[in-house]
Coordinates of C-alpha atoms and ligand atoms in Angstrom, one line a residue:
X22 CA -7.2 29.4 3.3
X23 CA -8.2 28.6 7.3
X24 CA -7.2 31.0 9.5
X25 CA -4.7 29.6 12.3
X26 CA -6.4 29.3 15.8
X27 CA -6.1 32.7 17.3
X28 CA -4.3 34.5 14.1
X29 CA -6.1 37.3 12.4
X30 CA -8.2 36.5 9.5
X31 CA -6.1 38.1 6.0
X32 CA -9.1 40.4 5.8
X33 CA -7.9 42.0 8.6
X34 CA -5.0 42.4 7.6
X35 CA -4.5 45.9 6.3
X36 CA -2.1 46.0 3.2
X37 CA -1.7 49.2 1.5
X38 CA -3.1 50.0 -1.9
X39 CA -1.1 50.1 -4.8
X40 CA -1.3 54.0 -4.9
X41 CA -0.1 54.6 -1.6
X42 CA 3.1 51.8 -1.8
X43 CA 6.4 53.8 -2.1
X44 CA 7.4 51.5 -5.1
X45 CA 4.3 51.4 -6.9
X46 CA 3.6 47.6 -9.0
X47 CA 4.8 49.0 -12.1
X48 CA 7.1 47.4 -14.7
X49 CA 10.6 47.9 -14.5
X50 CA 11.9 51.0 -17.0
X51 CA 12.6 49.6 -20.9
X52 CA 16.1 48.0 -20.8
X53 CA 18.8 45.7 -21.4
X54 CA 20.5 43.6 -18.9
X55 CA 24.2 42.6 -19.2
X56 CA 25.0 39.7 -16.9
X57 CA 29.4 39.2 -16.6
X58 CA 29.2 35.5 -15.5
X59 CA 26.6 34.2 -17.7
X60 CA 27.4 30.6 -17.3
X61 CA 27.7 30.9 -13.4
X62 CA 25.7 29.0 -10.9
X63 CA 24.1 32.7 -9.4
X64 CA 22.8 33.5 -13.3
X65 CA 20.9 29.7 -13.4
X66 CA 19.7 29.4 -10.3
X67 CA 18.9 33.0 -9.0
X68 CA 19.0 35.8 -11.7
X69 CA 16.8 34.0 -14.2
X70 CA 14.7 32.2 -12.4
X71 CA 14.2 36.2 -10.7
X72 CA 13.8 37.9 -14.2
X73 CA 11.0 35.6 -15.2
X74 CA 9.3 35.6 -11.5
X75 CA 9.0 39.4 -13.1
X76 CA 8.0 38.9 -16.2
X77 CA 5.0 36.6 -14.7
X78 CA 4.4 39.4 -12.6
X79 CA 4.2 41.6 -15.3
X80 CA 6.8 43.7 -13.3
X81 CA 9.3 43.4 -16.2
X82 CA 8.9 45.5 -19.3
X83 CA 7.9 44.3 -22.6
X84 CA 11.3 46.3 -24.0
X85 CA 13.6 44.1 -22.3
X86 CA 16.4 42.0 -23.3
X87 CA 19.5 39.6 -22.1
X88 CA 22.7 40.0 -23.0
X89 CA 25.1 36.7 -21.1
X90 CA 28.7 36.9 -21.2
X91 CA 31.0 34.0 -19.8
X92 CA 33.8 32.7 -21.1
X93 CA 32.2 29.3 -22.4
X94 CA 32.0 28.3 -25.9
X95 CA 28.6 28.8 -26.3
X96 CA 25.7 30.2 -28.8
X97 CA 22.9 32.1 -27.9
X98 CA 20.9 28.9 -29.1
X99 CA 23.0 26.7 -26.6
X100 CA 22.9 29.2 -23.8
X101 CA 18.6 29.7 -24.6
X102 CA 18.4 25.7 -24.2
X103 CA 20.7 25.4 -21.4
X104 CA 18.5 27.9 -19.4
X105 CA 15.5 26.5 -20.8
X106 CA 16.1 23.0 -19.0
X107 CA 17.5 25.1 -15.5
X108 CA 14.6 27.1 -15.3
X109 CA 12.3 24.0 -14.6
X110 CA 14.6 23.1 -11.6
X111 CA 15.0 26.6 -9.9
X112 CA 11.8 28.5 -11.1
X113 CA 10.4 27.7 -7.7
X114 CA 6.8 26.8 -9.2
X115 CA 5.6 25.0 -12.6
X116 CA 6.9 27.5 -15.5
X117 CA 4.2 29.0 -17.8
X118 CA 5.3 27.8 -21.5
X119 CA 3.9 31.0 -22.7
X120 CA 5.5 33.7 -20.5
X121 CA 9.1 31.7 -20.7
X122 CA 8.9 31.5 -25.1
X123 CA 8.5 35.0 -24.9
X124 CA 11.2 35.5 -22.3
X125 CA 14.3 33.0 -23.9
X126 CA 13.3 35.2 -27.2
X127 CA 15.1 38.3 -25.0
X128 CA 18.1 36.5 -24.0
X129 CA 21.5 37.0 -26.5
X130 CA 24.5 35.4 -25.2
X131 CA 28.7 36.1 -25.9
X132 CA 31.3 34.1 -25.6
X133 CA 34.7 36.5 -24.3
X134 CA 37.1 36.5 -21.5
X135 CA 36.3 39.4 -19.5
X136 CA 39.8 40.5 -19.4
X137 CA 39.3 40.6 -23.4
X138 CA 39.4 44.4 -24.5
X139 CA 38.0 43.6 -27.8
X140 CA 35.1 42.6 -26.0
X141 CA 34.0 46.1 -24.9
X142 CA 33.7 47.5 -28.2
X143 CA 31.5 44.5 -29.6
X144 CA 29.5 44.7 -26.5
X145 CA 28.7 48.1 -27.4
X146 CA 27.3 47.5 -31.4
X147 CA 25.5 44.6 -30.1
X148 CA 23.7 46.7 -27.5
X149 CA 23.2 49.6 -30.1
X150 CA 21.7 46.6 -32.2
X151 CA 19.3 45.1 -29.2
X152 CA 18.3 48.6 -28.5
X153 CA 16.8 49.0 -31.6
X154 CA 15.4 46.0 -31.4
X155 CA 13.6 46.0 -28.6
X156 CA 13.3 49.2 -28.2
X157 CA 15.1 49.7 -24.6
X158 CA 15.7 53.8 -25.2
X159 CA 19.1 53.2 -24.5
X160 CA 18.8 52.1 -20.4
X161 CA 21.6 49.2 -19.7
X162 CA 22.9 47.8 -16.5
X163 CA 25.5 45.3 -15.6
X164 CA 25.7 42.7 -13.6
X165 CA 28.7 41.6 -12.5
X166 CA 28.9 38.2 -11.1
X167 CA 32.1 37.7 -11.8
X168 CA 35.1 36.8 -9.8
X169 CA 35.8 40.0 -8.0
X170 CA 39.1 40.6 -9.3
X171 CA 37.3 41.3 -12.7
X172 CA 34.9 44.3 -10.7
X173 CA 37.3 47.3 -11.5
X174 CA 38.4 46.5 -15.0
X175 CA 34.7 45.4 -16.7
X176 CA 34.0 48.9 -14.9
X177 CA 36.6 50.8 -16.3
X178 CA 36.3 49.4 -20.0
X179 CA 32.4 49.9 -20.3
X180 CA 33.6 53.3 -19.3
X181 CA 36.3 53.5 -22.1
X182 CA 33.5 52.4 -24.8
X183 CA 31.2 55.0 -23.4
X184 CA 28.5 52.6 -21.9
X185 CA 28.6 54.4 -18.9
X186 CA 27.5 57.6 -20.2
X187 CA 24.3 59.1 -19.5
X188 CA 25.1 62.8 -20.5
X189 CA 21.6 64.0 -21.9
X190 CA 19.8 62.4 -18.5
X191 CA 17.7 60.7 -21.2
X192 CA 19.0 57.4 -20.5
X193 CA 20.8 55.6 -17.6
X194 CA 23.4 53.2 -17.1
X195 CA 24.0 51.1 -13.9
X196 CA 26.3 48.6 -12.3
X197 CA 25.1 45.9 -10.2
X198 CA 28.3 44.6 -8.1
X199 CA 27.8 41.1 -6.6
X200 CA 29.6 40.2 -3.0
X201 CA 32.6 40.5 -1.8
X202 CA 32.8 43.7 -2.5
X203 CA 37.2 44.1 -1.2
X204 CA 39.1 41.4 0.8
X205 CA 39.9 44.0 3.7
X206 CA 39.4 47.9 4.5
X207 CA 42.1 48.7 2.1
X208 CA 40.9 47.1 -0.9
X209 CA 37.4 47.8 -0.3
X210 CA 38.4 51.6 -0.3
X211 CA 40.6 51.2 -3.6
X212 CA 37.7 49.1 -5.5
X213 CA 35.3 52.3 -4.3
X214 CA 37.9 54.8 -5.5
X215 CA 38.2 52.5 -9.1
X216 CA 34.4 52.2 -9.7
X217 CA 33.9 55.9 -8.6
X218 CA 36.4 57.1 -11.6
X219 CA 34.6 55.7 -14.1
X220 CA 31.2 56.3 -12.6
X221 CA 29.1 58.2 -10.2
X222 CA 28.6 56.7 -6.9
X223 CA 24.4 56.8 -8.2
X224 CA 25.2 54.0 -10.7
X225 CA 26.7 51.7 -8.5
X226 CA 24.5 49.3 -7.1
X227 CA 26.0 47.2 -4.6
X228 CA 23.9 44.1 -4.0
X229 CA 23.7 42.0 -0.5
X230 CA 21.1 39.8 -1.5
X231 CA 19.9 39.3 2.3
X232 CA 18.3 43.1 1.9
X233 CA 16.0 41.0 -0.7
X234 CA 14.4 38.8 2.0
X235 CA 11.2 39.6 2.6
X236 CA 11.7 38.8 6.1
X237 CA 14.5 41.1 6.4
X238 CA 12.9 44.3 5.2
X239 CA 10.4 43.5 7.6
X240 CA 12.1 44.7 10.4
X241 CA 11.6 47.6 8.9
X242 CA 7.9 47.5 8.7
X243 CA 8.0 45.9 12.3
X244 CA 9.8 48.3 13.5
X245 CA 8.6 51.6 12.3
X246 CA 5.0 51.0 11.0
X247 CA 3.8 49.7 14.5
X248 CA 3.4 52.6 17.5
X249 CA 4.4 49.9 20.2
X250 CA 7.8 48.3 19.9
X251 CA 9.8 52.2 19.2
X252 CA 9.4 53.1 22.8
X253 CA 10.8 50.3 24.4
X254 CA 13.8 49.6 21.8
X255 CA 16.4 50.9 23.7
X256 CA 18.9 50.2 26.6
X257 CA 16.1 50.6 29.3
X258 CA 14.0 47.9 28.4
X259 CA 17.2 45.6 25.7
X260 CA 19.1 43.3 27.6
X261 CA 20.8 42.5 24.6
X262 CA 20.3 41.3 21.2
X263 CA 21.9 38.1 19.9
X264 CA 22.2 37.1 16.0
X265 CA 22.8 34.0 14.5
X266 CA 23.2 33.1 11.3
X267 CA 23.7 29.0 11.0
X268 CA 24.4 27.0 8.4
X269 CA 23.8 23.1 8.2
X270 CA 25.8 22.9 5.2
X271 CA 29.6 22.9 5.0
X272 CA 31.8 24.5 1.9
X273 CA 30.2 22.5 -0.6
X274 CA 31.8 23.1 -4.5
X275 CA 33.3 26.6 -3.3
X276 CA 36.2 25.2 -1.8
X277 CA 38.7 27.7 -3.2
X278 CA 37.5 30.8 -2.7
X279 CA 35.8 30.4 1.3
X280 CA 39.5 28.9 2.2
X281 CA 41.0 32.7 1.0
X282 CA 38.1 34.6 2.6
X283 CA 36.8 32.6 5.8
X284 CA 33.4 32.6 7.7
X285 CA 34.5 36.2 8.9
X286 CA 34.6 38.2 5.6
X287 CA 32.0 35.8 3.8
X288 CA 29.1 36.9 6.2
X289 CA 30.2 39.4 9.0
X290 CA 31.1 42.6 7.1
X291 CA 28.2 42.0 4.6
X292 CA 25.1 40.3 5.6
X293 CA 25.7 40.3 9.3
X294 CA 25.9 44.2 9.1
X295 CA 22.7 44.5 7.4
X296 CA 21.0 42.6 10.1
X297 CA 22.8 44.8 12.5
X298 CA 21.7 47.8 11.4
X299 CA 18.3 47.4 10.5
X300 CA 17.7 46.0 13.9
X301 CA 19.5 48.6 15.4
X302 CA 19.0 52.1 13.7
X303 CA 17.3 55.3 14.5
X304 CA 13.6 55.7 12.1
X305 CA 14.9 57.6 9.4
X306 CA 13.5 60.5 8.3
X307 CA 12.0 59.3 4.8
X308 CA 12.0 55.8 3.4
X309 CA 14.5 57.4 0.5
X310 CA 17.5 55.7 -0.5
X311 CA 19.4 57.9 1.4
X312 CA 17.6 58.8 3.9
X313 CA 17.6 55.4 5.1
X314 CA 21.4 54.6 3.9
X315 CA 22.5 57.3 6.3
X316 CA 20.9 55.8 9.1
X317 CA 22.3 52.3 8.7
X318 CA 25.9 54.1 8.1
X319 CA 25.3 55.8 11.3
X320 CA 25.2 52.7 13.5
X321 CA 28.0 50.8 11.4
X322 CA 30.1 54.0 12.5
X323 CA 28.7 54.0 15.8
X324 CA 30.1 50.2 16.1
X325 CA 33.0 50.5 18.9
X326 CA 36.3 49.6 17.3
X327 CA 37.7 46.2 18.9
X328 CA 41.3 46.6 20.6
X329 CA 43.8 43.9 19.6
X330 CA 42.5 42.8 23.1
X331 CA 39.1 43.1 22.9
X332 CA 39.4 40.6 19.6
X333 CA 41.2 37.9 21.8
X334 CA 38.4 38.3 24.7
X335 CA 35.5 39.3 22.2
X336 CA 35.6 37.1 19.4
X337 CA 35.8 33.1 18.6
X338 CA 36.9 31.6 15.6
X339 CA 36.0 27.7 14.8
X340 CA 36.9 25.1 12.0
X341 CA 34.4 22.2 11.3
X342 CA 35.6 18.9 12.2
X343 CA 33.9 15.7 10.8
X344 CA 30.2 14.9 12.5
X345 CA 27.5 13.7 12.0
X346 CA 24.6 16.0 10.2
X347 CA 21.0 14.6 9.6
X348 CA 22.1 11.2 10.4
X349 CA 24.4 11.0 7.8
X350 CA 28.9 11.3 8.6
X351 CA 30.0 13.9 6.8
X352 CA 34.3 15.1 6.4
X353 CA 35.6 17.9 8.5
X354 CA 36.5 21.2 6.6
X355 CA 40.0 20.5 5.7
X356 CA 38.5 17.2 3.9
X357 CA 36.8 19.5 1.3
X358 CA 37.1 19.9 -2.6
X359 CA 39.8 22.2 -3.0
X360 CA 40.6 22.9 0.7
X361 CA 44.1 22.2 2.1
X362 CA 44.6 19.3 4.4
X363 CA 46.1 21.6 6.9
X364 CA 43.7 24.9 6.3
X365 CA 43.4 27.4 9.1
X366 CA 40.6 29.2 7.8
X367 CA 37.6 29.7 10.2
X368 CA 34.2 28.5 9.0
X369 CA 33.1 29.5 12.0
X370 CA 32.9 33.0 14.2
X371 CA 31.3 34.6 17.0
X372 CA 31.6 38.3 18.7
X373 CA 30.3 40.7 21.5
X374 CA 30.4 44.4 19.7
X375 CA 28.9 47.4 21.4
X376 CA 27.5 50.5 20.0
X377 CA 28.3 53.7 21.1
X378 CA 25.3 55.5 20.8
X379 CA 22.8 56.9 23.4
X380 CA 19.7 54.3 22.5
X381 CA 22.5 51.0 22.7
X382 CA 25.5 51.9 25.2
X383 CA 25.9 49.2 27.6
X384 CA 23.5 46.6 25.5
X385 CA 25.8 43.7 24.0
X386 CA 24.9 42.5 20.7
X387 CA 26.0 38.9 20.0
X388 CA 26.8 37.1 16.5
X389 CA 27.7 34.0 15.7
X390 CA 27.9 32.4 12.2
X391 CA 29.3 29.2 10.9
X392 CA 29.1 25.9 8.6
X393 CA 27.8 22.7 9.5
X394 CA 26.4 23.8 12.5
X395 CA 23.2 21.7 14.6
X396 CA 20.7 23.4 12.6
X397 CA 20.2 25.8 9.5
X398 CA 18.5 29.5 11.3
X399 CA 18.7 32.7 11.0
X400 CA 17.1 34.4 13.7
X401 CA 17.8 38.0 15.8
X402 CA 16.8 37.5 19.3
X403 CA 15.9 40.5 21.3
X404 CA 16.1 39.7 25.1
X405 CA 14.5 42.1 27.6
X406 CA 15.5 43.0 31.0
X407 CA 13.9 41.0 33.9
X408 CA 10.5 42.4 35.4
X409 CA 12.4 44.8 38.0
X410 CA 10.8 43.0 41.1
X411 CA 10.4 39.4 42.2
X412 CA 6.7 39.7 43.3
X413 CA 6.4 35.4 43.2
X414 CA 9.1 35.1 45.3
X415 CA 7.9 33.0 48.5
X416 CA 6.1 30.8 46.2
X417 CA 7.7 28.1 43.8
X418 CA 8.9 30.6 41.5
X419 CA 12.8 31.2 42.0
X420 CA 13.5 33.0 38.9
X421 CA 12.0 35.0 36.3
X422 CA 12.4 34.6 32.6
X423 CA 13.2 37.6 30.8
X424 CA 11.2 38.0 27.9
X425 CA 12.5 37.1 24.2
X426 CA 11.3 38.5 21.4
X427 CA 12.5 36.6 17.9
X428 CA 12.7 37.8 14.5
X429 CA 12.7 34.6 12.4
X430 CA 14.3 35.1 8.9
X431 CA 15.1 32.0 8.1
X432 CA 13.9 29.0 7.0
X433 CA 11.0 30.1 9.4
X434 CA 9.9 33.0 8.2
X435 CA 7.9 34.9 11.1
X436 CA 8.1 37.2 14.7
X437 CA 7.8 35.4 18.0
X438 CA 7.4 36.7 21.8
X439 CA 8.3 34.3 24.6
X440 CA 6.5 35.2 27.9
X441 CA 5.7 33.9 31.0
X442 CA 2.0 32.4 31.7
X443 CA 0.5 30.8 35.0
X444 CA 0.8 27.0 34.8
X445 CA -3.0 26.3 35.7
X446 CA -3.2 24.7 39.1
X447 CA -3.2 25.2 42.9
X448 CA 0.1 26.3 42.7
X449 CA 1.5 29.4 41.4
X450 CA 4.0 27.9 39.2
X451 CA 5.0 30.4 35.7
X452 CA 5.7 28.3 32.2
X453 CA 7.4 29.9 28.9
X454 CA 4.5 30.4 26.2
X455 CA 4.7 31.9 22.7
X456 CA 2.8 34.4 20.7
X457 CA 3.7 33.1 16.9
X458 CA 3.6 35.2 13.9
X459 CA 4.4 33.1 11.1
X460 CA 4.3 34.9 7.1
X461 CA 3.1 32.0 5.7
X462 CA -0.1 31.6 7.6
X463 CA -1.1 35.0 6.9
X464 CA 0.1 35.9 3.4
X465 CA 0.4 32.5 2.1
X466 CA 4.1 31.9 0.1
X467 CA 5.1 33.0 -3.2
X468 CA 7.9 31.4 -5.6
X469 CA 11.0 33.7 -4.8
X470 CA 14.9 33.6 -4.9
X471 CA 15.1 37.0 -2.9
X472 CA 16.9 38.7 -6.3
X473 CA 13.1 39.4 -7.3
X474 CA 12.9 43.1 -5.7
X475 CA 16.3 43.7 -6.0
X476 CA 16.9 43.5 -9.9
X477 CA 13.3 45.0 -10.2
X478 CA 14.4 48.1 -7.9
X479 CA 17.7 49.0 -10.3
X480 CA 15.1 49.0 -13.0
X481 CA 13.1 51.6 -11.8
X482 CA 16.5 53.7 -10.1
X483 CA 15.5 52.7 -6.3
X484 CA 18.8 52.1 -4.8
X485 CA 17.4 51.9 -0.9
X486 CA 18.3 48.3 -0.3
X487 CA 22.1 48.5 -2.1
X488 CA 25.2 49.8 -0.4
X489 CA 26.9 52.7 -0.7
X490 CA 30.1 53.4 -0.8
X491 CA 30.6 54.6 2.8
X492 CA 28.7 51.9 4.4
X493 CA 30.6 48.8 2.5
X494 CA 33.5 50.7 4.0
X495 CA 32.2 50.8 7.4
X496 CA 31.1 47.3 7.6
X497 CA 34.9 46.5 7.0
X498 CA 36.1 48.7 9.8
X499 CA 34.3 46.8 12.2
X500 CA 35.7 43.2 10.8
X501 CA 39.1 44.9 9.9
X502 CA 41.1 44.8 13.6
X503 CA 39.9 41.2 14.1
X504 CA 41.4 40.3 10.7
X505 CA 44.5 41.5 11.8
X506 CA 44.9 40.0 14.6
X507 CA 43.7 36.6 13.9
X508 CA 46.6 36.9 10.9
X509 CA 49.7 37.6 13.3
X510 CA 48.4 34.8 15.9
X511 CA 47.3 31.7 13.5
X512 CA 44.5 29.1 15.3
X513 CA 46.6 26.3 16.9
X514 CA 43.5 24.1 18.2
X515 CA 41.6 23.5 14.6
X516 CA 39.5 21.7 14.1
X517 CA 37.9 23.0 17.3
X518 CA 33.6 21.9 16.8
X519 CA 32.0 18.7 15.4
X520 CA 29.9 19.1 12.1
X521 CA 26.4 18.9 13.5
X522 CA 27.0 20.9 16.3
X523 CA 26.6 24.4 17.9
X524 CA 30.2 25.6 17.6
X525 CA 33.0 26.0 19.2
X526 CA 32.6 25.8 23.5
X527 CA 34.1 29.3 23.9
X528 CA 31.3 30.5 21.9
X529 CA 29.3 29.7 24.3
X530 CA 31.7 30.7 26.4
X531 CA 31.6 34.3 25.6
X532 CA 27.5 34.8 26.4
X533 CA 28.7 32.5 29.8
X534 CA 30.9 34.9 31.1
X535 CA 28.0 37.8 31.0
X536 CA 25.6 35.1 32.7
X537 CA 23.8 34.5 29.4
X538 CA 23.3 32.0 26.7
X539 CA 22.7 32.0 23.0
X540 CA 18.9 30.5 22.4
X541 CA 20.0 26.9 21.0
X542 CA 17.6 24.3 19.7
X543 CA 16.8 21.2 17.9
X544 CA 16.7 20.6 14.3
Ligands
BG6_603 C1 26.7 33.9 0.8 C2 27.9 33.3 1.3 O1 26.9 35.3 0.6 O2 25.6 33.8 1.6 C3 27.6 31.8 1.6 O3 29.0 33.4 0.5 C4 26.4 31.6 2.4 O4 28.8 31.2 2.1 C5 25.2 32.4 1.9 O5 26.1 30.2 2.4 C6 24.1 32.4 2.8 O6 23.0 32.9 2.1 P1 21.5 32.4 2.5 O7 20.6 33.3 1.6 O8 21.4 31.0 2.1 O9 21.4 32.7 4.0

């Protein structure tokens, strides 16, 4: 591969060897997934395409196995075949014949209702059965990517059969709980109390799948493997930090369920939080699960509670009208599949929220997220203060930039700094110039769906990157007051932003009045 002008060379690039990574490159434990929601877009486009990613890998274990559960008449020859022609169109490179035969000779499938107690007891011979078979030593787990009204009861019946029982520590049992995990605070807490009386809270594995982008478990690595960003994190040197997470596309098929839950709980309490955190946190102490879990709950506690009128000064709410995006005219939101014609749900929000800790008082962070926006990013800016003094300032330089650094996630993937250079010439005049970091230049790309780490992490018992209890729950204190409030006093001006655009003008607004602006820019 050429090395980019003025990049390191990958030889110089110093990656850990095997021995010293925390999760070392071996297989996954011997076991047998469950998937609740076999026939579901998530299991054909992400979960498979993930397992085999694995299995090429060699990170899955020759004793594995699939069992699918939907409620679609369907054999395990029908579901093998249906998978076998998806796995071409979402495997993300060619597929090896070899590797997938072996793999579609794992998978089982059932045909049940989820809500079908008779199912539970089957489920439980045919897993005795595949055990045997393929010798899993009796490790299960469950995903459930289910509607989330079905969460608590699968739970609770796997618990009645006794597939939740790992007394004798010489197997395990674990539940995978797909997003959104509650509608509010209160039901968030009641699910947790649910799952937690049929299991321990070390079995539940609560998934955001933005934890499995590479990108965003490298702030991590940015941020605590390097000596020189930790001392100027802080208030002294942050303006403030600014997160947007925007979307070209509008609701798509999914019409029914984003018109009962809204921009606000899709992203905010969930992915947003993550992003939050990471960027924000104190280093923990360890890079174990909890050791790192307890710093991210920290800062989501740390979050300063919005007052009925902070949420009217502090946060923006937006609907999608029709617009143009990529050239084409697309329908406003309440034109959608399966969305009322008079729909005041908000695919669109923005806030200010402080944290009230010593490293972050006084340093705004920003987010904004939202459909059919003016271009598809997701980026956290970090803005620095000013140089303190104006040294240019009888020469044609009025005003100095502050410097930006920019932590791409998404669809660039990479780390950016914006300073200020002399524009060559008689004249001292200063121009904006970058310092790029871009992943794929340096470590090339790989096929991945992001679920890759995840699923590979429950099978080896590494919950770091899932949610515990306490954090889901603090991630819904922070959205819960501007819930309420946007409930008692409905929208009146929706649609309020053009599809193709940047949102809502209060939006913009919001940074205006603090004499800033979001970092916009062109598709
Ligand atoms: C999902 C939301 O959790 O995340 C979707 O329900 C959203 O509405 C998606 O589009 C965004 O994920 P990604 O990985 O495409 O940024």
């Amino acid at each position: 591969m050429a090395t980019p002008r003025g990049k390191l060379p990958m030889a110089q690039v110093e990656v850990l060897p095997q021995t010293q990574q925390r999760t070392p490159g071996r297989p996954g434990d011997p076991c047998i997934m469950v998937i609740f929601g076999a026939a579901g877009d998530l299991t054909r486009r992400k979960l498979i395409p993930a397992l085999y990613n694995l299995a090429k890998a060699q990170l899955l274990s020759r004793e594995f196995a699939i069992i699918g559960i939907a409620h679609t008449a369907m054999s395990t020859e029908e579901f093998r075949n249906k998978l076998s022609e998806d796995i071409r169109r979402f495997a993300g490179s060619e597929v090896d014949p070899k590797i997938w035969e072996w793999f579609t000779q794992r998978i089982y499938y059932i045909a049940s209702e989820f809500d079908d107690k008779s199912l539970y007891p089957k489920l439980k011979t045919t897993l005795d059965k595949l055990d045997k078979d393929h010798s899993t030593h009796q490790n299960f787990f469950f995903y459930l990517a289910t509607a989330p009204q079905f969460f608590g009861q699968i739970v609770e019946q796997l618990a009645a059969v006794g597939l939740m029982d790992e007394s004798g520590n010489h197997h395990w049992r674990r539940v995978i709980i797909e997003k959104p995990f509650g509608h509010d605070l209160e039901s968030a807490r009641a699910l947790n109390k649910q799952l937690l009386s049929c299991a321990s809270e070390k079995q539940i594995y609560r998934i955001d799948h933005y934890l499995g982008k590479e990108t965003v478990q490298n702030i991590l690595a940015f941020r605590f493997a390097n000596g020189i960003f930790e001392p100027i994190w802080n208030r002294r040197y942050i303006d403030h930090v600014q997160i947007t997470v925007a979307e070209t596309v509008g609701v798509e098929s999914r019409g029914s369920y984003y018109d009962t839950a809204g921009a606000l709980r899709d992203m905010v309490p969930n992915h947003i939080m993550q992003l939050i955190s990471l960027t924000s946190m104190e280093p923990p102490i360890s890079f174990r699960p909890d050791a790192l879990r307890d710093e991210q709950a920290k800062i989501l506690h740390a979050i300063q509670p919005l007052s009925s009128e902070d949420v009217l000064s502090r946060t923006v709410r937006g609907q999608y009208g029709s617009g143009v995006e990529d050239g084409h005219p697309v329908p406003g939101y309440r034109q959608e599949e399966d969305v009322p014609p008079d729909s005041r749900t908000e695919t669109f929000v923005a806030m200010k929220l402080a944290i009230d800790n010593w490293r972050w008082a006084d340093v705004p962070f920003y987010l904004r997220t939202g459909k059919r926006l003016a271009a598809q990013t997701t980026e956290i800016v970090i803005q620095f203060r000013r140089a303190p003094f104006v040294l240019f300032r009888d020469t044609p330089v009025e005003n100095l930039m502050p410097n930006q650094m920019v932590l791409h996630i998404q669809p660039q993937e990479g780390i950016s700094l914006q300073f200020a250079a002399k524009v060559p010439g008689p004249i001292m005049r200063l121009g904006a110039v970058d310092m790029n970091f871009n992943y794929a230049d340096y470590f090339g790309t790989q096929p991945s769906t992001g679920y890759e780490r995840l699923l590979h992490d429950c099978m080896i018992g590494d919950a770091t990157l899932f949610q515990r209890a306490d954090m889901v729950e603090a991630g819904w204190c922070v959205v819960s007051p501007v819930l309420d409030v946007w409930k008692a006093l409905p929208p009146r001006n929706f649609p309020n932003y053009p599809s193709g655009s940047w949102g809502p003008k209060e939006a913009d607004e919001l940074l205006e009045r603090d004499g800033r602006h979001w970092r916009n820019f062109d598709r």
